[in-house]
Coordinates of C-alpha atoms in Angstrom, one line a residue:
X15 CA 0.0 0.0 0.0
X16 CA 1.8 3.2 -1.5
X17 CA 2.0 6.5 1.3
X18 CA 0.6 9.5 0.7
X19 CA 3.6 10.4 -2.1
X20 CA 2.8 7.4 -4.1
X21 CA -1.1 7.9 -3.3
X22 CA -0.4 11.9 -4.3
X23 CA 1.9 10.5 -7.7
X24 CA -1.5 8.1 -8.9
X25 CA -3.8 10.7 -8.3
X26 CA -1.5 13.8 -10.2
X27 CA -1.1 10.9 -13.0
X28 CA -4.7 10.3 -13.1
X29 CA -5.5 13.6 -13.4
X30 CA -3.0 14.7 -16.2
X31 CA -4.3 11.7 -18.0
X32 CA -7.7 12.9 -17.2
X33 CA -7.4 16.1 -18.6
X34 CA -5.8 15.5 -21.9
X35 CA -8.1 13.0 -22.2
X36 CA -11.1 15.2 -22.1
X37 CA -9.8 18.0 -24.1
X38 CA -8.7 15.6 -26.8
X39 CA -12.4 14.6 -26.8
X40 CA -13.7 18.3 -26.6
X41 CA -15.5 17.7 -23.0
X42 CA -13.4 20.7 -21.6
X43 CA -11.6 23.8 -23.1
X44 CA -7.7 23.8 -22.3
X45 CA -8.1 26.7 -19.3
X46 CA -4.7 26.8 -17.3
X47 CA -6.6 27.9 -14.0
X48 CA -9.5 25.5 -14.7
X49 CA -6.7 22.8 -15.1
X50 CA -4.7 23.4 -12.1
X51 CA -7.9 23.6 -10.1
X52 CA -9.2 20.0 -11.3
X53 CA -5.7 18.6 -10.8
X54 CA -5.8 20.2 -7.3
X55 CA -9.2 18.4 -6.7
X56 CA -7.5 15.4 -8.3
X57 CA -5.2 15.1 -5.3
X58 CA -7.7 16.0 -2.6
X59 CA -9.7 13.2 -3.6
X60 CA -6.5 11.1 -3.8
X61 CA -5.8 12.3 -0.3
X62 CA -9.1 11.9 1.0
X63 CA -9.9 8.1 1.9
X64 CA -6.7 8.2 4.7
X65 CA -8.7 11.0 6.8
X66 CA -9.6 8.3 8.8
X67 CA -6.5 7.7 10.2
X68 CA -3.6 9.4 11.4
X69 CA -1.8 10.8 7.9
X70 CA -1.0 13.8 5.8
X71 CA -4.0 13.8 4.2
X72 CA -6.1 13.9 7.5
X73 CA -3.6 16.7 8.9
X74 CA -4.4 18.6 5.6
X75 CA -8.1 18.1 5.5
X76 CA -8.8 18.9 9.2
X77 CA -6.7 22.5 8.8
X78 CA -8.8 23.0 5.8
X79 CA -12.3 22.4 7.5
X80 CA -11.2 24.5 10.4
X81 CA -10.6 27.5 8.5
X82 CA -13.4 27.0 6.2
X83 CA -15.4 26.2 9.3
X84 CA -14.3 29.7 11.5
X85 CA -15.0 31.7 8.3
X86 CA -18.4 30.7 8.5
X87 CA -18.6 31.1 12.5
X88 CA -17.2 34.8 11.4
X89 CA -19.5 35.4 8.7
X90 CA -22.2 34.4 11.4
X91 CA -23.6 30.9 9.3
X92 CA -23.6 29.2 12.0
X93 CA -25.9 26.6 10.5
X94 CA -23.3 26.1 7.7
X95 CA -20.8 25.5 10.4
X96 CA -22.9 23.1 12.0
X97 CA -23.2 21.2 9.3
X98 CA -19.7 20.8 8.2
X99 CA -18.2 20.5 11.5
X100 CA -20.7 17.2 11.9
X101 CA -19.3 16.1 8.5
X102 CA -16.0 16.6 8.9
X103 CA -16.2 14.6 12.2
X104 CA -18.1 11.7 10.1
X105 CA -14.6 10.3 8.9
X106 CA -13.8 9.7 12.9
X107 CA -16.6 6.9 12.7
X108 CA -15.4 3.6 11.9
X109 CA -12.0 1.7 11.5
X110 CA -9.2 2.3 9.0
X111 CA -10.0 0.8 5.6
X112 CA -13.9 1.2 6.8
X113 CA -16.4 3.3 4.6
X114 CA -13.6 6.0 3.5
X115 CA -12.1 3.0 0.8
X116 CA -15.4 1.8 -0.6
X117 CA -16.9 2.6 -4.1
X118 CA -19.8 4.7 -2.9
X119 CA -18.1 6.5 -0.5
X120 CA -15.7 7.7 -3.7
X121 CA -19.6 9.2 -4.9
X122 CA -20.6 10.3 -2.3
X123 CA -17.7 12.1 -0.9
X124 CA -17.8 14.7 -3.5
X125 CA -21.5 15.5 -3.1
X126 CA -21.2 18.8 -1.4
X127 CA -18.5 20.0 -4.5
X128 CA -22.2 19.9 -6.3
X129 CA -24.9 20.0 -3.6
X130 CA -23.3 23.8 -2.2
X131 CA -23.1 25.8 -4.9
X132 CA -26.7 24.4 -6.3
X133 CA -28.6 25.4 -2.3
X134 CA -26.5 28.6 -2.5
X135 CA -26.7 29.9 -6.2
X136 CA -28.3 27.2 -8.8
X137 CA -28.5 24.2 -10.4
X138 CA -27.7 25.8 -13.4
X139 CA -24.9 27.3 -11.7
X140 CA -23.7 24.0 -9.9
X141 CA -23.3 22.6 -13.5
X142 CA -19.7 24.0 -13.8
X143 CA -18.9 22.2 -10.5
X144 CA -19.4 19.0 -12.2
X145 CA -15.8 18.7 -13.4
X146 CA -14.4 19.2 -9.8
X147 CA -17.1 16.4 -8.6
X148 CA -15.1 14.5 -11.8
X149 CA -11.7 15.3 -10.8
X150 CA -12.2 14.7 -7.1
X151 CA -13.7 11.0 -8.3
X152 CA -10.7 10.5 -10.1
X153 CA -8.8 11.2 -7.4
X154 CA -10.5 9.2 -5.0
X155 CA -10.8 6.0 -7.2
X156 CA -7.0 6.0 -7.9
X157 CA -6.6 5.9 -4.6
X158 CA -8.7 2.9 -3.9
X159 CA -7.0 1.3 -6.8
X160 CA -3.2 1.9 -5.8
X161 CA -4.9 0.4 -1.8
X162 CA -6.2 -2.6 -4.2
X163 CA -9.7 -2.1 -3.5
X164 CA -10.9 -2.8 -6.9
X165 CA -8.5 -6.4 -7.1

């Protein structure tokens, strides 16, 4: 089972393959900043299933959903707060290996990249999002692969 290096390495090579791959079939126009964001929410997602234990990944996500977390508290949404301070403590529930490295958890995950901006804004809007849903995917099932989930 690669580290988080060889889990960060899959998930960059799965996005660069990803992305060549769907402007060479016209899905997405060659944006640098578009491209660099979906190869950032590549390796999130690659990063993702270890949250549940001890690892870089967990250290990252956890500073990331505290400062998220206090700019809501600050902006006074407390209800937003809320609600991702109970999700961000759903990873804590269960062993390692448990629900973070199955199939539907790599779905589901990635939900509120969609589910946010269409309760905030639109669905029409939320429709852009879909690529970062995508590259987070990606991102997630490489991980599972390199781990052998899929063997």
């Amino acid at each position: 089972m690669p580290g988080y290096k060889g889990h960060l390495t899959g998930g960059f090579f799965f996005a660069v393959m990803g992305l060549i791959g769907s402007v060479m079939l016209g899905w997405l126009a060659l944006n640098p900043l578009i491209a660099l964001g979906l190869i950032g929410f590549c390796l999130l997602g690659a990063m993702f299933p270890d949250v549940d234990t001890d690892s870089k990944g967990q250290n990252l996500f956890y500073v990331v959903f505290a400062a998220v977390d206090l700019g809501l508290i600050f902006q006074k949404q407390y209800i937003w707060a809320a609600w991702l301070g109970f999700f961000a403590m759903l990873p804590a529930i269960g062993s390692h290996r448990g629900w973070t490295h199955t199939w539907w958890a790599m779905l589901l995950v990635p939900v509120p990249i969609l589910a946010v901006p269409a309760v905030t804004m639109s669905v029409e809007f939320a429709k852009d999002f879909v690529p970062f849903y995508v590259a987070f995917a990606t991102g997630y099932f490489s991980h599972l692969l390199l781990d052998g989930e899929f063997a």
